[in-house]
PDB file of C-alpha atoms in Angstrom:
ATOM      1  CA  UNK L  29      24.483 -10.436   3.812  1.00 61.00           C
ATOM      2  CA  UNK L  30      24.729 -10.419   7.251  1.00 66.00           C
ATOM      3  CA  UNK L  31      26.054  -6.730   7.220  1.00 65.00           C
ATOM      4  CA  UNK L  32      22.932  -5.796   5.262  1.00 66.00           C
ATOM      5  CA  UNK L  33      20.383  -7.729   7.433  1.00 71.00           C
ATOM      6  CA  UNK L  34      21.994  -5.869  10.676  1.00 73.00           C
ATOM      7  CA  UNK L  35      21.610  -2.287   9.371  1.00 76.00           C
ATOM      8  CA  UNK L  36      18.027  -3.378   8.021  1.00 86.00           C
ATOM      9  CA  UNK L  37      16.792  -5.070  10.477  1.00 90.00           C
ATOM     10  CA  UNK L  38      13.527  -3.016  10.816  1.00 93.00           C
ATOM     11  CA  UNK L  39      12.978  -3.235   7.488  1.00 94.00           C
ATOM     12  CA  UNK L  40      13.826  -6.593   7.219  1.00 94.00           C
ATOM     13  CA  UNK L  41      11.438  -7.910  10.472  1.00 95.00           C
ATOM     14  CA  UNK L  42       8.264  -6.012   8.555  1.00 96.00           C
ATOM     15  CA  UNK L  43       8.591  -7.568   5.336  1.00 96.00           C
ATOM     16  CA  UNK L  44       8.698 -10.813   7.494  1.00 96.00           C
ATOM     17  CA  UNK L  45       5.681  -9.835   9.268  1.00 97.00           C
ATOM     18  CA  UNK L  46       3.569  -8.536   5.560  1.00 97.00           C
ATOM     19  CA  UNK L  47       5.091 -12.662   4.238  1.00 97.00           C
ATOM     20  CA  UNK L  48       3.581 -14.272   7.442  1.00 97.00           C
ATOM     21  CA  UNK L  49       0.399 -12.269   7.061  1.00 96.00           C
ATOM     22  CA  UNK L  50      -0.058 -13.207   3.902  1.00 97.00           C
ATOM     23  CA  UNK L  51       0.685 -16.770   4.408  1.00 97.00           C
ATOM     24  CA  UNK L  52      -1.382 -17.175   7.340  1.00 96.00           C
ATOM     25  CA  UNK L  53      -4.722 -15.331   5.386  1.00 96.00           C
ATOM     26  CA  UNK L  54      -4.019 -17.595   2.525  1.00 96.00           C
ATOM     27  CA  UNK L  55      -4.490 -20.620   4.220  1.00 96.00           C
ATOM     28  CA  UNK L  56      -7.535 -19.263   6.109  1.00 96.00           C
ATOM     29  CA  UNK L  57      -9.172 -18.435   2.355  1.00 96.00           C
ATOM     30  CA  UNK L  58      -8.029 -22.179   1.543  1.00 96.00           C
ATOM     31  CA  UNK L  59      -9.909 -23.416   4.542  1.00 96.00           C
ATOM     32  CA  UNK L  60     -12.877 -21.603   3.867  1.00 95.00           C
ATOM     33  CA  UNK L  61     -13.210 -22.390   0.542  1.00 94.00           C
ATOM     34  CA  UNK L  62     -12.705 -25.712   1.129  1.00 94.00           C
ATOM     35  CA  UNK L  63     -15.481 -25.521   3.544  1.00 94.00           C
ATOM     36  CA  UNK L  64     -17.687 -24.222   0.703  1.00 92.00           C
ATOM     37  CA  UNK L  65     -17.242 -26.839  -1.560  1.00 91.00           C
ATOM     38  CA  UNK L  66     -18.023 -29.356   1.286  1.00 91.00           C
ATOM     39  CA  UNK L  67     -20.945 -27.690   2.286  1.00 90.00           C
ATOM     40  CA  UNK L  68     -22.186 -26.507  -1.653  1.00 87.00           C
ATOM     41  CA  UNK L  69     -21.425 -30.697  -2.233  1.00 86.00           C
ATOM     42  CA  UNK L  70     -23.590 -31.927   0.835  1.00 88.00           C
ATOM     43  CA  UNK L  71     -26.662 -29.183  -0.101  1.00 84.00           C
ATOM     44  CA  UNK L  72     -26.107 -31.250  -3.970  1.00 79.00           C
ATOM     45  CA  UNK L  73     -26.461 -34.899  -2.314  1.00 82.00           C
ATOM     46  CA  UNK L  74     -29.459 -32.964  -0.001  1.00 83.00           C
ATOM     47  CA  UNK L  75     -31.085 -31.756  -2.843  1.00 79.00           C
ATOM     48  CA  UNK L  76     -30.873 -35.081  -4.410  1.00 74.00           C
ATOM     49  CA  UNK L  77     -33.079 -36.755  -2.065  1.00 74.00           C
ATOM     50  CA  UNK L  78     -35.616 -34.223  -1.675  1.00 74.00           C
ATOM     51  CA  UNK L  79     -36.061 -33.351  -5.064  1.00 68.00           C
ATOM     52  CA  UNK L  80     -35.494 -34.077  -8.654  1.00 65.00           C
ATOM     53  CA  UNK L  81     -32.317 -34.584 -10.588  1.00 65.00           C
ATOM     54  CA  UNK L  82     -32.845 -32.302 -12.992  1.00 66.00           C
ATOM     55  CA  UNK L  83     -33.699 -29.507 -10.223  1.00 68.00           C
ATOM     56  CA  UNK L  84     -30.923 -29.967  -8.447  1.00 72.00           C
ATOM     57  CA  UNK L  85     -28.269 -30.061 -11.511  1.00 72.00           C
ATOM     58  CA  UNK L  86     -28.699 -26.740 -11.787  1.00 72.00           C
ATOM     59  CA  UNK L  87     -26.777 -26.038  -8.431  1.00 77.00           C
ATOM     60  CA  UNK L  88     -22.611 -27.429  -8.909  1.00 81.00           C
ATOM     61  CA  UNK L  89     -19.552 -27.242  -6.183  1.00 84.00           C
ATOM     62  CA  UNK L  90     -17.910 -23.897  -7.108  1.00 86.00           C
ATOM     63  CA  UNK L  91     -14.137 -24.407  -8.728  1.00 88.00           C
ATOM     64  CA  UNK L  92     -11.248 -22.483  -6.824  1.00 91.00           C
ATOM     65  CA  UNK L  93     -11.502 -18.878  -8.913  1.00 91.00           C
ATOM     66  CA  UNK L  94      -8.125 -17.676 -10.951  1.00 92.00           C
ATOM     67  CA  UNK L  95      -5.517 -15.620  -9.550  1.00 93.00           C
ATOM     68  CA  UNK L  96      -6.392 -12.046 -10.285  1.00 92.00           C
ATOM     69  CA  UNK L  97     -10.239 -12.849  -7.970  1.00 91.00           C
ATOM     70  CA  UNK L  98      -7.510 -14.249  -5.199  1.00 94.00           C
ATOM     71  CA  UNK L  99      -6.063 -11.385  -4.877  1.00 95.00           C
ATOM     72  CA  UNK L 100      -8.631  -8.471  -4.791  1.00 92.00           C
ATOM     73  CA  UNK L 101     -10.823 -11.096  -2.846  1.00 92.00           C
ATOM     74  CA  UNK L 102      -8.033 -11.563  -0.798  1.00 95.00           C
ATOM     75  CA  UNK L 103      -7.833  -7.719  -0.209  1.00 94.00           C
ATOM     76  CA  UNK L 104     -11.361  -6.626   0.266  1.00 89.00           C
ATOM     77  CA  UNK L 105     -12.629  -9.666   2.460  1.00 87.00           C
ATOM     78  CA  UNK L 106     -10.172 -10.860   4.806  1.00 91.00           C
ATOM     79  CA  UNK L 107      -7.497  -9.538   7.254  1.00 90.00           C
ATOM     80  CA  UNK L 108      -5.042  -7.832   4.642  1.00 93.00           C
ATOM     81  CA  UNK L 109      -7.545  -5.221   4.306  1.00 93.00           C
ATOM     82  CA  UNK L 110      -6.471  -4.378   7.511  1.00 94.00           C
ATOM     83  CA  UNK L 111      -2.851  -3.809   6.272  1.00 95.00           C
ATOM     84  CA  UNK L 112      -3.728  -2.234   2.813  1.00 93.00           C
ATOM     85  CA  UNK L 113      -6.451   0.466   4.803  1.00 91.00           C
ATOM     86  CA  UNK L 114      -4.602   1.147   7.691  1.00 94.00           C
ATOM     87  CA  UNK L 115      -1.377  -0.840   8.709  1.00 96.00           C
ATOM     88  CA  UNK L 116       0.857  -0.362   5.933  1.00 97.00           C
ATOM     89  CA  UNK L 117       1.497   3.704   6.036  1.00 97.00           C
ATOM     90  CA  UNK L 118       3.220   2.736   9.910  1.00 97.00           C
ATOM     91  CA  UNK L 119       5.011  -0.391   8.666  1.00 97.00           C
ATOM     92  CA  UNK L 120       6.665   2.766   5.621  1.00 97.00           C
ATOM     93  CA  UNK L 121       7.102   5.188   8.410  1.00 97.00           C
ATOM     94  CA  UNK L 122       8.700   2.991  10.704  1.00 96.00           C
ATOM     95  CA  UNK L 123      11.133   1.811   8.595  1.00 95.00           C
ATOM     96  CA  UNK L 124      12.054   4.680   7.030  1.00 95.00           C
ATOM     97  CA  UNK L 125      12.642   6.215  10.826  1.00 93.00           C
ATOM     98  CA  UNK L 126      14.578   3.242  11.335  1.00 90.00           C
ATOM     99  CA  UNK L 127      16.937   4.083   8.582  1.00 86.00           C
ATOM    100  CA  UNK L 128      17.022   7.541   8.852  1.00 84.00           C
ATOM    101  CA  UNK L 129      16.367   8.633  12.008  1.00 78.00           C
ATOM    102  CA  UNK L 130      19.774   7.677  13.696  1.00 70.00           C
ATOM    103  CA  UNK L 131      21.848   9.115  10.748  1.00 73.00           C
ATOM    104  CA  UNK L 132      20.213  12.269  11.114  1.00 69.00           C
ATOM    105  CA  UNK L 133      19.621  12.842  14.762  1.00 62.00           C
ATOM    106  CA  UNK L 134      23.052  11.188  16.136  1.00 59.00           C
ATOM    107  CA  UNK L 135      24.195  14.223  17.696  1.00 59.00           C
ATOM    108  CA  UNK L 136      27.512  14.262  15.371  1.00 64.00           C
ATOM    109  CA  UNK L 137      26.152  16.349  12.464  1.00 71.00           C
ATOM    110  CA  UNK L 138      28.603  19.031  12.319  1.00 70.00           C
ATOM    111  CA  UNK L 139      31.348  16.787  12.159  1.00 74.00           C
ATOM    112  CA  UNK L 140      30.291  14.873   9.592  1.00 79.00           C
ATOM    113  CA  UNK L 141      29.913  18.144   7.469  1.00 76.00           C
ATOM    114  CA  UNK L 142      33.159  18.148   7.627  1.00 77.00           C
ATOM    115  CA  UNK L 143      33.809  15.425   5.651  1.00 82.00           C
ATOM    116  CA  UNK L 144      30.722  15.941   3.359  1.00 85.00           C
ATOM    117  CA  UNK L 145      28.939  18.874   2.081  1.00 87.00           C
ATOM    118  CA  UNK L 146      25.457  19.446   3.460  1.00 85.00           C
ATOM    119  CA  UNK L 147      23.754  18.608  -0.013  1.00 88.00           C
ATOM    120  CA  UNK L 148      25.300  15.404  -0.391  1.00 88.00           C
ATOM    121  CA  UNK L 149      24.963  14.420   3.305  1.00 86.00           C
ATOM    122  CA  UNK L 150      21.105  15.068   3.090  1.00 88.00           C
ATOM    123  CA  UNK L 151      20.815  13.344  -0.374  1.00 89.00           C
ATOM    124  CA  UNK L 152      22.388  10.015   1.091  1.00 88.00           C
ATOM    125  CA  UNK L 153      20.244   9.637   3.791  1.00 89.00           C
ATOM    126  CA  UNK L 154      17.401  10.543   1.636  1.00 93.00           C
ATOM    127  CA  UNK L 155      18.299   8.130  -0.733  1.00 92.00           C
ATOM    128  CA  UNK L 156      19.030   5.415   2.175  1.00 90.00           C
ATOM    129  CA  UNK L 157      15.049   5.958   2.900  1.00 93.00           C
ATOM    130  CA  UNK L 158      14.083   4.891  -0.600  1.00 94.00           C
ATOM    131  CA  UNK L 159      14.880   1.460   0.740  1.00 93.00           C
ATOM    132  CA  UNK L 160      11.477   1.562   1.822  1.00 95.00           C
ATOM    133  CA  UNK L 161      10.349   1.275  -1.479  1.00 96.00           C
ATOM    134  CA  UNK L 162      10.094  -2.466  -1.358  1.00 96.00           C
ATOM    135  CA  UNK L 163       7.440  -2.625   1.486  1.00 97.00           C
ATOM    136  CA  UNK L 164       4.683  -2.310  -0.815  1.00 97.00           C
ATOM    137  CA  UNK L 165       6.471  -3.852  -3.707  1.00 97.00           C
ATOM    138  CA  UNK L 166       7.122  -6.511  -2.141  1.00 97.00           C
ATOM    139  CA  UNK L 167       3.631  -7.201  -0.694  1.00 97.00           C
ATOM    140  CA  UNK L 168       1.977  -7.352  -4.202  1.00 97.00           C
ATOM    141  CA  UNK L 169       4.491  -9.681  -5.176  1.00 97.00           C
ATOM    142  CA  UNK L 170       4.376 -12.072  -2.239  1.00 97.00           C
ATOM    143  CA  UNK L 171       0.262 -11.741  -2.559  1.00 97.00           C
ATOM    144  CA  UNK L 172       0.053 -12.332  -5.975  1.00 97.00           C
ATOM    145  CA  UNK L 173       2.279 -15.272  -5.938  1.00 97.00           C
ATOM    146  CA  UNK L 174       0.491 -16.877  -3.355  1.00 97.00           C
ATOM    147  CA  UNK L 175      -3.064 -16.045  -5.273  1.00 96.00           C
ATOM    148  CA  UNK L 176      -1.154 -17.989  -8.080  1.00 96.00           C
ATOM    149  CA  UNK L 177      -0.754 -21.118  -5.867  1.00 96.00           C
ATOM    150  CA  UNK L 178      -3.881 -21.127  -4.758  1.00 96.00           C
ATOM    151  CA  UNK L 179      -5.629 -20.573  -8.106  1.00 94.00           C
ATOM    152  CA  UNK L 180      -3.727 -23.591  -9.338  1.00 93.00           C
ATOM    153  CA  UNK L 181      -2.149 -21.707 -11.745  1.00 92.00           C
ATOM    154  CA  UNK L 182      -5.219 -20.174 -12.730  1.00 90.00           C
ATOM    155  CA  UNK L 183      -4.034 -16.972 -14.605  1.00 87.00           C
ATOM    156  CA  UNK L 184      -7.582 -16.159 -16.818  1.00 87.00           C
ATOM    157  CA  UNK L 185      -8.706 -12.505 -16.670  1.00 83.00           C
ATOM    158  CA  UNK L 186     -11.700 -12.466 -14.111  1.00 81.00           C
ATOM    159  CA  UNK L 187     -14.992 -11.255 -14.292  1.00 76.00           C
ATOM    160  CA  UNK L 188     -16.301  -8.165 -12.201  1.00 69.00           C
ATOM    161  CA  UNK L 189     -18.616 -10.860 -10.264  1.00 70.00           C
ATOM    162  CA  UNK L 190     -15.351 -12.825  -8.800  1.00 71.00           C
ATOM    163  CA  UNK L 191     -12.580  -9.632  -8.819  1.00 72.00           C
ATOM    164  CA  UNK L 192     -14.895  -6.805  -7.592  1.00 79.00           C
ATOM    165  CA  UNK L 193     -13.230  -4.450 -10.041  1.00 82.00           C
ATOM    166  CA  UNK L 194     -15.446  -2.378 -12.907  1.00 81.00           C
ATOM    167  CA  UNK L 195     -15.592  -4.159 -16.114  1.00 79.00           C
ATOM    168  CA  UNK L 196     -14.304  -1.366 -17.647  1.00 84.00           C
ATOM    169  CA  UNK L 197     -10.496  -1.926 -16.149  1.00 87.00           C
ATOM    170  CA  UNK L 198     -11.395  -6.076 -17.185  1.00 82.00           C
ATOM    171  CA  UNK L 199     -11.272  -5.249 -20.770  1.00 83.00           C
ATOM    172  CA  UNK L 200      -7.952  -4.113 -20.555  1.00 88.00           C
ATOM    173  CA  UNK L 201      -6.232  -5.733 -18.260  1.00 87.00           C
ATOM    174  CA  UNK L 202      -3.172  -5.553 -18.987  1.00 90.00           C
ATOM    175  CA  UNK L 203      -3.102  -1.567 -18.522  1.00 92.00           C
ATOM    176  CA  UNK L 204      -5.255  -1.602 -15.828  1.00 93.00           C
ATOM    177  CA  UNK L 205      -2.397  -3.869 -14.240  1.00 93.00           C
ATOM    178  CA  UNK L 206       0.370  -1.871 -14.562  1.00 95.00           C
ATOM    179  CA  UNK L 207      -1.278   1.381 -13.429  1.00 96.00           C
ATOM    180  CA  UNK L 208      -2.510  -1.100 -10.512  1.00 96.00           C
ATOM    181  CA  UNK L 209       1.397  -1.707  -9.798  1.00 96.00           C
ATOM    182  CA  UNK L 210       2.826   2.016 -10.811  1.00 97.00           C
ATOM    183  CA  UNK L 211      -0.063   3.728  -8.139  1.00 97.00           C
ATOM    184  CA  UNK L 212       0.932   1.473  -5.510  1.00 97.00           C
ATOM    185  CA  UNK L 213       4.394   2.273  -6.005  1.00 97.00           C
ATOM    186  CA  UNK L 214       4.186   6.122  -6.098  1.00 98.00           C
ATOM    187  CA  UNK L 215       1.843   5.534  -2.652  1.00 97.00           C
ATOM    188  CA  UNK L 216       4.870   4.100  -1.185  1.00 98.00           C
ATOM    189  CA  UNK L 217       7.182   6.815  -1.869  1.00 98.00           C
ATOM    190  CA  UNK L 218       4.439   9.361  -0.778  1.00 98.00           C
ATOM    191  CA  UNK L 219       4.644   8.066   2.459  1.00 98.00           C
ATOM    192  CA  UNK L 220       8.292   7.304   2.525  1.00 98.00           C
ATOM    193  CA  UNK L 221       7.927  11.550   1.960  1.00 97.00           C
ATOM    194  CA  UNK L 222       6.146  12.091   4.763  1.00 97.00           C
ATOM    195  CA  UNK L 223       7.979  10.056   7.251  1.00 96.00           C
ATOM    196  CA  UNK L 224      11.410  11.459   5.948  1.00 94.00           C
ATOM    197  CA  UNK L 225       9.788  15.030   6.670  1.00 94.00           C
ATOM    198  CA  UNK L 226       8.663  14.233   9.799  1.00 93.00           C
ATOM    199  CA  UNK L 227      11.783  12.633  10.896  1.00 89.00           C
ATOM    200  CA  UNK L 228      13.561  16.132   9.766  1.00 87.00           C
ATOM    201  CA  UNK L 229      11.461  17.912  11.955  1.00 86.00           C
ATOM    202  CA  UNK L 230      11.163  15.651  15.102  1.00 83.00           C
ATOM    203  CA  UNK L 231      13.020  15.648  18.047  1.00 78.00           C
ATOM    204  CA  UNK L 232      12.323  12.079  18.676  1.00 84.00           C
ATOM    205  CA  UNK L 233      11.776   8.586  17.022  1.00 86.00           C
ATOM    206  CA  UNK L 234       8.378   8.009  18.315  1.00 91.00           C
ATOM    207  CA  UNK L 235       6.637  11.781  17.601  1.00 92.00           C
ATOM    208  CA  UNK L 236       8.349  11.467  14.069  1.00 92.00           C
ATOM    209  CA  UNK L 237       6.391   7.837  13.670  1.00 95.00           C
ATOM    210  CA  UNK L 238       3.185   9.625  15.055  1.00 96.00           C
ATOM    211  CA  UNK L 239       3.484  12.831  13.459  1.00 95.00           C
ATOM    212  CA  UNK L 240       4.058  10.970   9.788  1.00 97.00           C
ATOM    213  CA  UNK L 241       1.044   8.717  10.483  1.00 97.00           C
ATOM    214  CA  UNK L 242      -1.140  11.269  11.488  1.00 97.00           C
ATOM    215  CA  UNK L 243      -0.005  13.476   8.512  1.00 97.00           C
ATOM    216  CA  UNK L 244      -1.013  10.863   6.071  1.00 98.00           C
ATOM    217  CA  UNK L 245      -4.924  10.573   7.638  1.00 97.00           C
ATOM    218  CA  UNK L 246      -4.958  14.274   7.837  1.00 97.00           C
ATOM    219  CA  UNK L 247      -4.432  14.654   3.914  1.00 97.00           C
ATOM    220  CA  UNK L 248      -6.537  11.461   3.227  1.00 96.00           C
ATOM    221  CA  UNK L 249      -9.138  13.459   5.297  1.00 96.00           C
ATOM    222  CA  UNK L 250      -8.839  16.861   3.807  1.00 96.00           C
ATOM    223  CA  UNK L 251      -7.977  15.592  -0.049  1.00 96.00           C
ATOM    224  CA  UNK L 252     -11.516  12.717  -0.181  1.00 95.00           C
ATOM    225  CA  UNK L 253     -13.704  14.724   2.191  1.00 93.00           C
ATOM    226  CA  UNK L 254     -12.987  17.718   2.301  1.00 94.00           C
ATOM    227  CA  UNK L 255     -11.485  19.074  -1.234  1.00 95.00           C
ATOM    228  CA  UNK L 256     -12.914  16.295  -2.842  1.00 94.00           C
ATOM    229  CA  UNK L 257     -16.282  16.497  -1.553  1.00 92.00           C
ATOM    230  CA  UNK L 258     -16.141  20.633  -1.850  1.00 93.00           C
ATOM    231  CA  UNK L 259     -15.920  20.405  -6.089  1.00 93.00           C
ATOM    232  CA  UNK L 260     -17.843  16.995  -6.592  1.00 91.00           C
ATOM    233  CA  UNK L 261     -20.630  19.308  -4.788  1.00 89.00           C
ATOM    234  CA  UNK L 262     -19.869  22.330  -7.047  1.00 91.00           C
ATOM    235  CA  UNK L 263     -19.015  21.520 -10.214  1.00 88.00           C
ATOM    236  CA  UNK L 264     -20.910  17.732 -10.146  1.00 87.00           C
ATOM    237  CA  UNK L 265     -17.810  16.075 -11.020  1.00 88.00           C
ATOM    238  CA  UNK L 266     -18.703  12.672 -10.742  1.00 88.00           C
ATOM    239  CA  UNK L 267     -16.320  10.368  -8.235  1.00 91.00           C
ATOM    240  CA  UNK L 268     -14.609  12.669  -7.267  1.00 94.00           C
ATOM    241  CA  UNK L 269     -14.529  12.076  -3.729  1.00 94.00           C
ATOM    242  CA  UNK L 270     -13.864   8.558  -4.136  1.00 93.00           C
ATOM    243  CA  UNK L 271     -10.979   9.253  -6.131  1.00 94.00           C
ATOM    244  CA  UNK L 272      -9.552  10.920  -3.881  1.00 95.00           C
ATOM    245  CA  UNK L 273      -9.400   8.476  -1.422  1.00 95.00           C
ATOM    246  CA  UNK L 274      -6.282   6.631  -1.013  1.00 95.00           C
ATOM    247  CA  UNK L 275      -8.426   3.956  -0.524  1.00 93.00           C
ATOM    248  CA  UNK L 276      -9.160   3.479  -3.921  1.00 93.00           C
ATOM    249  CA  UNK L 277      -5.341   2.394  -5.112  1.00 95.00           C
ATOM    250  CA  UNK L 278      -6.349  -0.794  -3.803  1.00 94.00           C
ATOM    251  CA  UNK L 279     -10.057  -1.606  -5.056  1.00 89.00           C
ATOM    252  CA  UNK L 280     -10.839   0.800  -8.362  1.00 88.00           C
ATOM    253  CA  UNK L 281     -14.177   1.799  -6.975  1.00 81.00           C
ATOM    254  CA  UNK L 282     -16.406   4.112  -8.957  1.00 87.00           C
ATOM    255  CA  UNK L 283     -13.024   6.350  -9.828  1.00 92.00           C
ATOM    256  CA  UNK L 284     -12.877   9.002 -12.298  1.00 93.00           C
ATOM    257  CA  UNK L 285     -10.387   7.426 -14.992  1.00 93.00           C
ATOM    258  CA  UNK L 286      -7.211   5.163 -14.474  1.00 93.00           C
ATOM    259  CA  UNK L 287      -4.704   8.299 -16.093  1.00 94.00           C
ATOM    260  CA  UNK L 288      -7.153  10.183 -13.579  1.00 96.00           C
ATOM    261  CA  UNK L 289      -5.622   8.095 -10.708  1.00 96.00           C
ATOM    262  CA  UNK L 290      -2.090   7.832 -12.128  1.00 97.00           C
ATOM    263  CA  UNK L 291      -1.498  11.887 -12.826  1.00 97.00           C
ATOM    264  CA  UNK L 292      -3.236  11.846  -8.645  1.00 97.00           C
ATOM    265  CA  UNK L 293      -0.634   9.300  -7.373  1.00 98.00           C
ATOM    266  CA  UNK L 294       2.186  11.378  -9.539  1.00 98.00           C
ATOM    267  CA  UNK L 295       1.024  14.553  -7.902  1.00 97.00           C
ATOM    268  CA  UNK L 296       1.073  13.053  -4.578  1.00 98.00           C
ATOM    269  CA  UNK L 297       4.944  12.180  -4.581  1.00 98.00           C
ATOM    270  CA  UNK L 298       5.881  15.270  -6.750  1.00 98.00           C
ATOM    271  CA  UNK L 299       4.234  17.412  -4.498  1.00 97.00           C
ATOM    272  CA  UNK L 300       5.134  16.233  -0.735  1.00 97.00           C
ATOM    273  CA  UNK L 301       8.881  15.823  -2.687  1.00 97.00           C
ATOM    274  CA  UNK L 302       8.547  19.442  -2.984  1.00 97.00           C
ATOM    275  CA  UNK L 303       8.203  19.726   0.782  1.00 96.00           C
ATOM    276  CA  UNK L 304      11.215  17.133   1.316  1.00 96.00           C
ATOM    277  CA  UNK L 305      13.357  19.759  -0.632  1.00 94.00           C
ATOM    278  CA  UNK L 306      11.570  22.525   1.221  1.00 93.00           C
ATOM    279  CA  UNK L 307      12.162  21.346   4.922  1.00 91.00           C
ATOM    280  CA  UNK L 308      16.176  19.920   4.250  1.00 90.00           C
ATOM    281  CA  UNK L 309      17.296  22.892   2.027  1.00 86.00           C
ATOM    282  CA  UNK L 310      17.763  24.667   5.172  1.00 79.00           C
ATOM    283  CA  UNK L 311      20.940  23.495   6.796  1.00 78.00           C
ATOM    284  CA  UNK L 312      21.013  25.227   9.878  1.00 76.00           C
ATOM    285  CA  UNK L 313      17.813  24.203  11.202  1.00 76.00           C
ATOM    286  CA  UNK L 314      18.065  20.474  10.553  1.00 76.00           C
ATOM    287  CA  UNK L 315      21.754  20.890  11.985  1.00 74.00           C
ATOM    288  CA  UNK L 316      20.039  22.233  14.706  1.00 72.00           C
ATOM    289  CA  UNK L 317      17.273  20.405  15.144  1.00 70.00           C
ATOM    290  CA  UNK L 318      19.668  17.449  15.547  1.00 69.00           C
ATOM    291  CA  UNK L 319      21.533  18.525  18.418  1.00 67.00           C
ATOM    292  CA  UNK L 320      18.078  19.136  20.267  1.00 66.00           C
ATOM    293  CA  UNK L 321      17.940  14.913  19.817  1.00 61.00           C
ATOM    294  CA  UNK L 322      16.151  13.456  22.921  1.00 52.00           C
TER     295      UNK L 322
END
């Protein structure tokens, strides 16, 4: 364990960070909604004394909504839209430079192809970057369980007034739920993709981090407004452009179809694996692109 923590140890500190995160925006929604009631109760006693019964029993303290409105409320209104928009393609990249990054660039290449051939050498530290995997994983897991608490064990299936998703995804949950889980997934390993490529091709830990990051905005950019925008204009496909925003693996927003957004999310790691193979096939210049480690 303690062997495992000390070679992780990026990884390990960022899934600390996404648990405390989560923690600390839970209790903030608790507080607020606590606050609601309060306030929803005094306008109720308010009413009462300005007004008729019968008027004001039409008004009631809301109840704590079920798990599923947690989290997508959770997601869309309060700091861990922060993460899921922006944060969590550095918290990947990091970590995957973390892991990979020193294997790669330690200066001692050749003489480790000594002991290994090239191929396997460059599918072990590829695979040691699939650790990565978890981030988002484990985020879900730690957000949903948390939505759970709070809920009070609330597990109905929500309305589109309290989960902000389309009714259309409500009547079938259960599907909608696991393409929910499978997208987010294949987003991970997209960008565990592009920060493995960028670590390939960097001379340093920091322009790898930047040059991965910037990577994924610049597709986000180009693929949503850009491509996207380009055929929803010509051939009026309808939501198009929205999904094509990465955006949208977190809040199904006026999207095309859910095997739309799967066979999109498939494409995105099947493609940029593509360019994994592309960039490490070539053993001379990633040998050599190691020894030029600043």
């Amino acid at each position: 364990m303690k062997s495992f923590l000390k070679k992780n140890k990026i990884l390990c500190l960022l899934l600390l960070i996404i648990f405390l995160w989560i923690i600390v925006t839970c209790v903030m929604y608790k507080i607020d909604f606590s606050d609601l009631q309060k306030a929803s109760a005094s306008n109720i006693e308010r009413c009462k004394e300005e007004a008729s019964s019968e008027f004001c029993s039409q008004f009631s303290v809301p109840d704590m909504p079920d798990t599923f409105s947690i989290f997508f409320q959770l997601i869309v209104d309060y700091p861990l839209r922060i993460f899921a928009y922006f944060i969590y393609p550095i918290f990947i990249i990091i970590s995957v430079v973390s892991l990979v990054y020193n294997e790669v660039k330690t200066g001692y290449v050749r003489n480790i192809l000594t002991r290994m051939t090239y191929k396997n050498y460059i599918s072990k530290i590829y695979l040691n970057s699939l650790k990565s995997l978890i981030v988002l994983p484990f985020f879900l897991l730690v957000l949903f369980i948390s939505s759970y608490i709070l809920s009070g064990g609330n597990f109905i299936i929500p309305t589109e007034e309290t989960a902000i998703v389309e009714q259309q995804y409500l009547n079938n949950f259960l599907q909608f739920s696991l393409i929910y889980i499978i997208n987010i997934f294949f987003l991970n390993w997209f960008v565990i993709n592009l920060a493995y490529i960028a670590t390939l091709k960097s001379n340093h830990a920091i322009s790898a981090i930047i040059g991965a990051y910037m990577g994924f905005w610049i597709i986000w950019i180009v693929l949503e407004a850009i491509i996207g925008f380009g055929i929803q204009k010509i051939f009026s496909i309808r939501y198009l452009t929205n999904s094509l925003s990465f955006a949208s693996f977190w809040i199904y927003d006026h999207v095309i179809s859910l095997p739309f957004m799967l066979i999109y999310a498939l494409c995105l790691v099947a493609l940029s694996g593509i360019v994994v193979y592309f960039v490490s096939r070539n053993k001379e210049r990633v040998v050599l692109n190691a020894e030029k480690t600043i």
